[in-house]
Coordinates of C-alpha atoms in Angstrom, one line a residue:
M430 CA -11.5 13.9 -5.3
K431 CA -9.7 11.7 -2.7
K432 CA -11.6 8.7 -3.9
L433 CA -10.8 9.5 -7.5
F434 CA -7.1 9.8 -6.6
K435 CA -7.1 6.5 -4.8
S436 CA -8.9 4.9 -7.8
V437 CA -6.2 6.2 -10.2
L438 CA -3.5 5.0 -8.0
D439 CA -5.1 1.6 -7.8
A440 CA -5.5 1.5 -11.5
L441 CA -1.9 2.5 -12.1
F442 CA -0.1 0.2 -9.6
C443 CA -2.5 -2.6 -8.8
R444 CA -4.2 -3.7 -12.0
K445 CA -1.4 -3.9 -14.4
N446 CA -1.8 -7.7 -14.7
K447 CA -5.4 -7.3 -15.9
L448 CA -4.5 -5.4 -19.0
N449 CA -4.2 -7.3 -22.3
N450 CA -0.9 -8.3 -23.7
N451 CA -0.8 -5.5 -26.2
T452 CA -0.5 -2.9 -23.4
P453 CA 3.2 -1.8 -23.2
E454 CA 5.0 -1.8 -19.9
P455 CA 5.8 1.7 -18.5
A456 CA 9.5 2.5 -18.6
Y457 CA 10.7 5.0 -16.0
L458 CA 13.7 6.2 -18.1
S459 CA 11.9 7.0 -21.3
H460 CA 10.2 10.1 -22.7
Q461 CA 6.4 10.2 -23.3
I462 CA 5.6 10.6 -27.0
R463 CA 2.6 12.9 -27.3
P464 CA 1.0 14.1 -30.5
S465 CA 2.1 17.7 -31.2
S466 CA -0.2 20.3 -32.6
S467 CA 1.2 19.7 -36.1
K468 CA 0.4 16.0 -36.1
D469 CA -2.6 14.5 -37.7
V470 CA -5.7 14.6 -35.6
E471 CA -6.2 11.0 -36.3
V472 CA -3.3 10.1 -33.9
K473 CA -5.2 11.8 -31.1
R474 CA -8.4 9.9 -32.0
V475 CA -6.5 6.6 -32.1
N476 CA -5.0 7.3 -28.7
A477 CA -8.3 8.3 -27.1
D478 CA -9.9 5.2 -28.6
R479 CA -7.2 3.0 -27.1
C480 CA -7.6 4.5 -23.7
Q481 CA -11.3 4.1 -23.8
R482 CA -11.0 0.4 -24.6
I483 CA -8.6 -0.2 -21.8
L484 CA -10.7 1.7 -19.3
N485 CA -13.8 -0.2 -20.4
Y486 CA -11.8 -3.4 -19.9
W487 CA -11.0 -2.3 -16.3
L488 CA -14.6 -1.5 -15.7
D489 CA -15.7 -4.9 -16.9
T490 CA -13.1 -6.5 -14.7
E491 CA -14.2 -4.4 -11.7
L492 CA -17.8 -5.7 -12.1
F493 CA -16.9 -9.3 -13.0
D494 CA -16.8 -11.1 -9.7
L495 CA -18.7 -14.2 -10.4
P496 CA -20.0 -16.2 -7.4
E497 CA -19.7 -19.9 -7.8
C498 CA -22.5 -22.2 -6.7
P499 CA -21.0 -25.1 -4.7
I500 CA -21.8 -28.5 -6.2
F501 CA -18.9 -30.8 -5.3
D502 CA -16.9 -29.3 -2.4
K503 CA -13.8 -30.9 -0.8
N504 CA -15.5 -30.5 2.5
K505 CA -18.6 -32.3 1.2
L506 CA -20.6 -29.1 1.5
L507 CA -23.0 -29.7 -1.5
S508 CA -25.7 -27.3 -2.5
V509 CA -29.0 -29.1 -2.4
P510 CA -32.1 -28.6 -4.7
A511 CA -35.0 -26.6 -3.3
D512 CA -37.4 -29.6 -3.1
K513 CA -35.1 -31.1 -0.4
F514 CA -35.4 -28.1 2.0
A515 CA -38.4 -29.2 4.1
E516 CA -37.0 -32.8 4.3
N517 CA -33.5 -31.6 5.3
W518 CA -34.4 -28.9 7.8
G519 CA -37.7 -30.3 9.1
Q520 CA -38.0 -33.2 11.6
E521 CA -34.8 -34.8 10.2
A522 CA -32.7 -31.8 11.2
E523 CA -34.3 -31.7 14.6
K524 CA -33.5 -35.3 15.3
K525 CA -29.9 -34.8 14.2
Y526 CA -29.5 -31.8 16.5
K527 CA -30.9 -33.7 19.5
S528 CA -28.6 -36.6 18.8
G529 CA -25.5 -34.4 18.4
K530 CA -25.1 -35.1 14.7
L531 CA -26.0 -31.6 13.6
K532 CA -23.7 -28.7 14.7
I533 CA -25.3 -25.3 15.2
S534 CA -23.3 -22.4 16.5
K535 CA -23.4 -18.6 16.4
D536 CA -21.3 -18.8 13.2
S537 CA -23.4 -21.4 11.4
R538 CA -25.0 -20.2 8.2
L539 CA -27.4 -21.6 5.7
L540 CA -26.7 -20.0 2.3
V541 CA -29.8 -19.8 0.2
M542 CA -29.0 -19.3 -3.5
F543 CA -31.7 -17.8 -5.7
Q544 CA -31.9 -18.4 -9.4
C545 CA -29.2 -21.1 -9.7
H546 CA -28.2 -21.7 -13.3
R547 CA -25.4 -22.1 -15.8
A548 CA -24.2 -18.6 -16.8
G549 CA -24.3 -18.8 -20.6
Y550 CA -24.4 -15.0 -20.8
I551 CA -20.8 -14.8 -19.7
A552 CA -19.6 -15.1 -23.3
K553 CA -21.4 -15.1 -26.6
N554 CA -21.3 -18.3 -28.8
D555 CA -18.7 -16.8 -31.1
E556 CA -16.5 -15.8 -28.1
R557 CA -16.3 -19.3 -26.6
H558 CA -13.2 -21.4 -26.7
P559 CA -13.7 -25.1 -27.6
N560 CA -12.8 -26.0 -24.0
Y561 CA -15.0 -23.3 -22.5
K562 CA -17.0 -24.5 -19.6
I563 CA -20.1 -22.5 -18.6
P564 CA -19.8 -21.7 -14.9
R565 CA -22.4 -22.7 -12.4
T566 CA -23.5 -19.7 -10.5
Y567 CA -26.5 -17.9 -8.9
L568 CA -28.0 -14.4 -9.0
V569 CA -28.4 -13.7 -5.3
A570 CA -27.4 -15.5 -2.2
Q571 CA -28.6 -14.7 1.3
A572 CA -27.2 -16.4 4.5
M573 CA -29.7 -17.4 7.2
I574 CA -28.7 -17.9 10.8
P575 CA -30.1 -21.1 12.5
R576 CA -30.8 -21.3 16.2
W577 CA -32.2 -24.0 18.4
D578 CA -35.3 -22.7 20.2
E579 CA -35.7 -24.5 23.6
V580 CA -39.3 -23.3 24.0
R581 CA -40.5 -24.5 20.6
N582 CA -38.1 -27.5 20.7
S583 CA -37.2 -26.8 17.0
I584 CA -34.9 -24.9 14.7
V585 CA -35.7 -21.3 14.0
W586 CA -34.2 -18.8 11.6
S587 CA -33.2 -15.2 11.2
R588 CA -31.6 -13.2 8.4
S589 CA -27.9 -12.4 8.7
E590 CA -27.4 -8.6 8.4
E591 CA -23.6 -8.9 7.9
D592 CA -22.4 -7.5 4.6
Q593 CA -20.5 -10.6 3.6
D594 CA -23.7 -12.7 4.0
L595 CA -25.5 -11.1 1.1
I596 CA -24.0 -11.8 -2.3
I597 CA -25.3 -10.2 -5.5
N598 CA -24.1 -11.5 -8.9
L599 CA -22.7 -8.2 -10.4
A600 CA -21.7 -10.0 -13.6
T601 CA -25.4 -10.6 -14.4
I602 CA -26.4 -7.0 -13.7
R603 CA -23.5 -5.8 -15.8
T604 CA -24.4 -8.1 -18.7
L605 CA -28.1 -7.2 -18.7
Y606 CA -27.1 -3.5 -18.8
R607 CA -24.6 -3.9 -21.6
R608 CA -26.3 -6.5 -23.9
C609 CA -30.0 -6.3 -23.0
R610 CA -30.6 -3.1 -21.1
P611 CA -34.0 -3.0 -19.4
S612 CA -36.2 -0.1 -20.3
A613 CA -36.0 1.2 -16.7
A614 CA -32.3 1.6 -17.1
A615 CA -32.6 3.8 -20.2
N616 CA -31.5 7.0 -18.5
M617 CA -29.3 5.5 -15.8
S618 CA -25.5 4.9 -15.8
L619 CA -24.2 1.5 -15.2
S620 CA -23.0 2.4 -11.6
D621 CA -26.5 3.9 -10.9
W622 CA -28.2 0.8 -12.2
V623 CA -26.0 -1.5 -10.1
K624 CA -26.5 0.7 -7.0
A625 CA -30.3 0.7 -7.5
R626 CA -30.5 -3.1 -7.9
M627 CA -28.4 -3.7 -4.8
E628 CA -30.5 -1.4 -2.7
N629 CA -33.8 -2.9 -4.0
I630 CA -32.6 -6.4 -3.4
E631 CA -31.3 -5.7 0.1
S632 CA -34.6 -4.0 1.0
M633 CA -36.6 -6.9 -0.5
L634 CA -34.7 -9.5 1.5
N635 CA -34.8 -7.5 4.7
T636 CA -38.6 -7.1 4.4
G637 CA -39.3 -10.6 3.2
L638 CA -37.3 -12.4 5.8
A639 CA -38.1 -10.2 8.8
Q640 CA -39.8 -11.7 11.8
D641 CA -43.4 -10.7 12.4
D642 CA -42.5 -9.7 15.9
E643 CA -39.7 -10.5 18.4
D644 CA -41.6 -13.4 20.0
T645 CA -42.4 -15.1 16.6
P646 CA -39.2 -16.4 14.9
L647 CA -39.3 -18.0 11.5
D648 CA -39.7 -21.8 11.6
T649 CA -38.5 -23.9 8.7
E650 CA -41.9 -24.2 7.1
E651 CA -42.5 -20.4 7.2
L652 CA -38.9 -19.8 5.9
Q653 CA -39.6 -22.0 2.9
R654 CA -42.8 -20.1 2.0
R655 CA -41.0 -16.8 2.1
I656 CA -38.0 -18.1 0.1
I657 CA -40.4 -19.1 -2.7
T658 CA -42.0 -15.7 -2.7
I659 CA -38.6 -13.9 -2.7
N660 CA -37.3 -16.1 -5.5
R661 CA -40.1 -14.9 -7.8
E662 CA -39.7 -11.3 -6.7
L663 CA -36.0 -11.4 -7.4
A664 CA -36.7 -12.6 -11.0
G665 CA -38.7 -9.5 -11.5
Q666 CA -35.7 -7.4 -10.4
F667 CA -33.3 -9.0 -12.8
W668 CA -35.7 -9.7 -15.6
P669 CA -38.2 -6.8 -15.4
D670 CA -39.5 -7.0 -19.0
D671 CA -40.1 -9.4 -21.8
Q672 CA -36.8 -8.5 -23.6
A673 CA -34.7 -9.3 -20.5
R674 CA -36.7 -12.5 -19.9
E675 CA -36.2 -13.8 -23.4
Y676 CA -32.5 -13.0 -23.3
M677 CA -31.9 -14.9 -20.0
L678 CA -34.1 -17.8 -21.0
Q679 CA -31.8 -18.3 -24.0
Q680 CA -28.5 -17.8 -22.0
C681 CA -29.3 -19.7 -18.8
Q682 CA -29.5 -23.5 -18.4
P683 CA -30.3 -25.8 -15.5
I684 CA -27.4 -26.0 -13.1
E685 CA -27.2 -29.8 -13.2
S686 CA -27.1 -31.7 -16.5
G687 CA -29.0 -34.5 -15.0
F688 CA -32.1 -32.3 -14.6
Q689 CA -32.1 -31.1 -18.3
D690 CA -35.3 -32.9 -19.0
D691 CA -36.9 -32.2 -15.6
K692 CA -39.6 -29.6 -16.1
F693 CA -39.2 -28.5 -12.4
D694 CA -35.6 -27.5 -13.0
Q695 CA -36.4 -25.6 -16.2
P696 CA -37.3 -21.8 -16.2
V697 CA -40.9 -21.6 -15.2
R698 CA -43.4 -19.1 -16.7
L699 CA -45.6 -17.6 -14.0
G700 CA -49.2 -16.5 -14.5
D701 CA -48.2 -12.8 -14.6
G702 CA -45.7 -13.4 -17.4
G703 CA -42.7 -13.5 -15.1
V704 CA -40.0 -16.1 -15.1
T705 CA -38.4 -18.0 -12.2
F706 CA -35.7 -20.6 -11.7
R707 CA -35.5 -23.0 -8.8
W708 CA -33.3 -22.1 -5.8
R709 CA -30.8 -24.2 -3.9
F710 CA -29.2 -24.1 -0.4
C711 CA -26.0 -25.1 1.3
Y712 CA -25.2 -25.4 5.0
Y713 CA -21.9 -24.1 6.5
P714 CA -21.6 -25.3 10.2
D715 CA -18.7 -22.9 10.9
G716 CA -19.7 -19.9 8.8
S717 CA -20.3 -19.2 5.1
E718 CA -17.2 -19.3 2.9
S719 CA -18.9 -17.6 0.0
Q720 CA -18.4 -13.8 -0.3
Q721 CA -18.1 -11.1 -2.9
L722 CA -15.9 -8.0 -2.5
G723 CA -18.1 -5.8 -4.7
P724 CA -17.1 -3.0 -7.0
F725 CA -15.0 -0.2 -5.6
F726 CA -14.2 2.0 -8.6
V727 CA -17.2 1.9 -10.9
D728 CA -18.1 5.5 -10.4
D729 CA -14.5 6.7 -10.9
L730 CA -13.9 4.6 -14.1
E731 CA -17.2 5.8 -15.6
R732 CA -16.2 9.4 -14.9
I733 CA -12.9 8.9 -16.5
I734 CA -14.4 7.2 -19.6
A735 CA -16.9 10.0 -19.9
R736 CA -14.1 12.6 -19.8
V737 CA -12.1 10.7 -22.5
E738 CA -15.2 10.6 -24.7
K739 CA -15.7 14.4 -24.3
E740 CA -12.1 15.7 -24.2
G741 CA -9.9 12.9 -25.6
T742 CA -6.7 12.0 -23.8
Q743 CA -6.6 15.5 -22.4
G744 CA -9.4 14.5 -20.1
M745 CA -7.0 12.3 -18.1
S746 CA -4.1 13.1 -15.7
E747 CA -0.6 12.9 -17.0
P748 CA 0.2 9.7 -15.0
L749 CA -2.8 7.9 -16.4
Q750 CA -2.0 9.0 -20.0
A751 CA 1.6 7.8 -19.6
Y752 CA 0.4 4.4 -18.2
L753 CA -2.3 3.8 -20.9
L754 CA -0.4 5.0 -23.9
G755 CA 3.0 3.6 -22.9
K756 CA 6.4 4.7 -24.1
K757 CA 7.8 4.4 -27.6
E758 CA 11.3 5.2 -26.6
Q759 CA 12.8 3.1 -23.8
I760 CA 16.3 3.3 -22.4
E761 CA 18.0 0.3 -20.9
I762 CA 20.4 0.8 -18.0
G763 CA 23.5 -1.1 -18.6
N764 CA 26.8 -1.6 -16.7
A765 CA 28.0 1.4 -14.7
V766 CA 31.6 0.9 -15.7
N767 CA 32.7 3.7 -18.2
Q768 CA 29.1 5.1 -18.2
G769 CA 29.8 8.3 -16.2
K770 CA 28.1 10.6 -18.7
F771 CA 25.0 8.4 -18.6
F772 CA 24.7 8.2 -14.9
W773 CA 25.8 11.7 -13.9
P774 CA 22.5 13.5 -14.7
L775 CA 20.6 10.7 -13.2
T776 CA 22.4 10.8 -9.8
N777 CA 23.4 14.4 -9.2
G778 CA 20.1 15.8 -8.0
L779 CA 20.2 17.7 -4.7
I780 CA 18.0 15.5 -2.5
Y781 CA 16.5 17.6 0.3
G782 CA 16.4 14.9 2.9
R783 CA 17.3 11.3 3.8
W784 CA 15.3 8.9 5.9
P785 CA 17.0 8.8 9.4
E786 CA 17.5 5.1 9.5
K787 CA 20.9 3.4 9.2
P788 CA 22.6 6.7 8.2
Q789 CA 25.9 5.0 7.9
H790 CA 24.6 3.2 4.8
G791 CA 23.9 5.3 1.7
L792 CA 21.9 4.4 -1.4
C793 CA 23.5 2.3 -4.0
L794 CA 23.8 3.6 -7.6
L795 CA 20.5 2.3 -9.0
Q796 CA 18.6 3.3 -5.9
T797 CA 20.0 6.9 -6.3
V798 CA 18.9 6.8 -10.0
A799 CA 15.4 5.8 -9.0
V800 CA 15.1 8.5 -6.3
N801 CA 16.3 11.2 -8.8
V802 CA 14.0 10.0 -11.5
A803 CA 11.0 9.9 -9.1
R804 CA 11.6 13.4 -7.8
K805 CA 11.0 14.8 -11.3
A806 CA 7.3 14.0 -11.3
K807 CA 6.5 16.3 -14.3
D808 CA 8.9 14.5 -16.6
N809 CA 8.3 11.1 -15.1
P810 CA 4.6 10.8 -14.1
V811 CA 4.9 7.0 -13.8
V812 CA 8.0 5.4 -12.2
A813 CA 8.2 1.6 -12.0
V814 CA 10.8 0.1 -9.6
N815 CA 11.2 -3.7 -9.8
G816 CA 13.4 -6.1 -7.8
P817 CA 13.2 -9.2 -5.7
P818 CA 12.8 -9.0 -1.9
G819 CA 15.7 -7.4 0.0
T820 CA 17.1 -5.3 -2.9
G821 CA 16.2 -2.0 -1.3
K822 CA 12.8 -1.0 -2.8
T823 CA 11.4 0.1 0.5
T824 CA 14.6 1.9 1.4
L825 CA 14.6 4.1 -1.6
L826 CA 10.9 4.7 -1.1
K827 CA 11.7 6.1 2.4
D828 CA 14.2 8.5 0.9
I829 CA 11.6 9.7 -1.6
I830 CA 9.2 10.3 1.3
A831 CA 11.9 12.1 3.2
D832 CA 12.7 14.3 0.2
K833 CA 9.0 15.3 -0.1
F834 CA 8.7 15.8 3.6
V835 CA 11.6 18.3 3.7
A836 CA 10.4 20.0 0.5
R837 CA 7.0 20.5 2.0
T838 CA 8.5 21.9 5.2
L839 CA 10.6 24.5 3.2
R840 CA 7.5 25.5 1.2
L841 CA 5.3 25.9 4.2
K842 CA 8.1 27.9 5.9
E843 CA 8.0 30.4 3.0
L844 CA 4.2 30.7 3.2
S845 CA 4.2 31.0 7.0
K846 CA 5.6 34.5 6.9
D847 CA 2.2 36.0 6.2
E848 CA -0.5 36.5 8.8
G849 CA -3.3 33.9 8.7
W850 CA -1.2 31.7 6.4
V851 CA -2.7 28.4 7.6
T852 CA -6.1 29.0 5.9
K853 CA -4.7 30.2 2.5
E854 CA -5.2 28.2 -0.6
E855 CA -1.5 28.0 -1.4
V856 CA -1.0 26.2 1.9
T857 CA -3.6 23.5 1.0
K858 CA -2.0 23.2 -2.4
A859 CA 1.5 22.7 -0.9
V860 CA 0.3 20.1 1.6
M861 CA -1.5 18.1 -1.2
Q862 CA 1.4 18.5 -3.6
Y863 CA 3.9 16.9 -1.3
S864 CA 1.6 14.4 0.4
M865 CA 1.6 10.7 -0.6
V866 CA -0.8 7.9 -0.7
V867 CA 0.6 4.4 -0.2
A868 CA -1.7 1.8 -1.9
S869 CA -1.2 -1.9 -2.8
S870 CA -3.2 -5.0 -3.7
N871 CA -1.5 -6.4 -0.6
N872 CA -3.1 -4.9 2.5
K873 CA -0.3 -6.3 4.7
A874 CA 2.4 -4.5 2.7
V875 CA 0.7 -1.2 3.2
E876 CA 0.1 -1.9 6.9
N877 CA 3.8 -2.8 7.4
I878 CA 5.2 0.4 6.0
S879 CA 2.6 2.6 7.7
K880 CA 3.6 1.1 11.0
E881 CA 7.3 1.1 10.2
L882 CA 7.7 4.8 9.1
P883 CA 6.7 6.4 12.5
S884 CA 8.3 3.7 14.6
L885 CA 10.6 5.1 17.3
A886 CA 12.5 1.8 17.5
K887 CA 13.6 2.2 13.8
L888 CA 15.5 5.5 14.5
P889 CA 19.1 5.6 15.7
N890 CA 19.5 7.1 19.2
D891 CA 21.1 10.2 17.7
F892 CA 17.7 11.1 16.1
A893 CA 15.2 9.6 18.4
G894 CA 15.3 12.3 21.0
S895 CA 15.0 15.3 18.6
T896 CA 11.8 14.4 16.8
R897 CA 8.9 16.8 17.5
H898 CA 6.4 16.2 14.7
F899 CA 3.1 16.2 16.7
R900 CA 4.8 13.7 19.0
E901 CA 2.3 14.5 21.8
L902 CA -0.5 13.2 19.6
A903 CA 1.3 10.1 18.3
S904 CA 0.7 6.6 19.5
K905 CA 3.0 5.1 22.1
G906 CA 6.2 3.8 20.5
D907 CA 6.0 6.4 17.6
W908 CA 8.4 9.3 17.1
G909 CA 5.6 11.5 15.7
L910 CA 2.3 11.7 13.9
F911 CA 3.4 10.9 10.4
C912 CA 1.0 8.4 8.8
A913 CA -2.8 8.2 8.5
V914 CA -3.5 4.5 8.5
L915 CA -6.8 4.2 6.6
G916 CA -8.2 1.5 4.2
N917 CA -10.6 -0.8 6.1
S918 CA -13.4 0.5 8.3
S919 CA -11.7 -0.4 11.6
N920 CA -8.6 1.7 10.6
R921 CA -10.8 4.6 9.6
K922 CA -12.7 4.3 12.8
A923 CA -9.6 4.3 14.9
F924 CA -8.2 7.4 13.1
K925 CA -11.3 9.6 13.7
P926 CA -10.4 10.4 17.4
L927 CA -6.9 11.2 16.4
L928 CA -8.1 13.5 13.6
K929 CA -10.3 15.3 16.2
K930 CA -7.3 15.8 18.5
L931 CA -5.2 17.1 15.6
R932 CA -7.8 19.7 14.7
E933 CA -8.0 20.9 18.3
H934 CA -4.2 21.1 18.4
M935 CA -4.1 23.2 15.2
N936 CA -6.8 25.5 16.4
N937 CA -4.7 26.2 19.5
V938 CA -1.5 27.0 17.5

């Protein structure tokens, strides 16, 4: 549920720029127009169809992270055809290393790119623009770590096990599933198919590039033999049957036009009926620059799409409905002069709390409007606040947080009158109802506000001494335990001990 909530937030607030131009902007002072029971059923069907198309577009975007095969790089890091591997990394490389012309460090990586080709499957012929240029890419890339072996007096290799050093072309997996689904994927969802391919490929590379034993590292000659074997095995993973092979043979071209007539750079039919391309490699002395973030929300998007197919727009949350369907009635806020009747209902809400920072400065008119509108979540499931830096967006956000914090405290105070109240379902519901997730496409922005909110230095002296919100568990320099800084793995790892202390504290209450 938490992952789904994060996914919806990301979809609502971080991916607006990826929707097509026909998607209307959300307006925070307008009323959602929903089909009533008396309206034609066709309206509901049209709305559901529109939502499905947008959600599928998001799903395609989530899986479309095309890795680019380096050909002409500014740093002169050119990928090299496979037939140059033994020449480049045999005796020639050893001579260069001994003379100091070849740099090898703990960060050096040799990126081996399997199945290099021009990705004609990205768009069908009738979808291509006259200026469309087919991208050069690869299906799988694995980084190898070089090391100079003093005993053998030569270069030896090991497979990098770091996540960023294995790249799988998700666009190819997605395209095969959508346009030429292999028989093995007949009863699998797209996310299951992607997950299975990634697991199989990682297992294949881990096994195929493993050392026979600790005392026998891979030399260049042995590495080349194993790469050739893996290249053919990978083709079987991506092109497991005749239908997939024929499709990819038609859609893929040699990566360099100069090799169009070279039979060695063309797809090769193997004796067992399989197909393989040549592979290429690229050396990065200071670490590989190629990486792929991977899909984060495939499962969530597929789940939402399935619910829309089954239940129509009612299968989505109100915020998601409001965002996808847009607003037909929009209200523009004009000049405040002689507009008392307009602004009065938008500014007279009783706000439970204010953030204790610079209390001598109140919110301006439009900030107050935004806070009042945002408090009415049922009427305004999506609220968009726009403005250049320094106009008070973070300030009004803090007041919204303060309002929710006080509202939650009042609700918990009511529930705490009963014995054993902490374990009741109503308490969990109240905590979740008034909690907030701060998400952004900019990690730094989230990190800044998560550090700023509990900062003791941000509070005036009048308030700093009276804060007691789990202060004994808070980090040094914080007035209390207010934010859970999550996101990346290091943040989550750092939060686990704190969570353990919090549970122990609550058990002792």
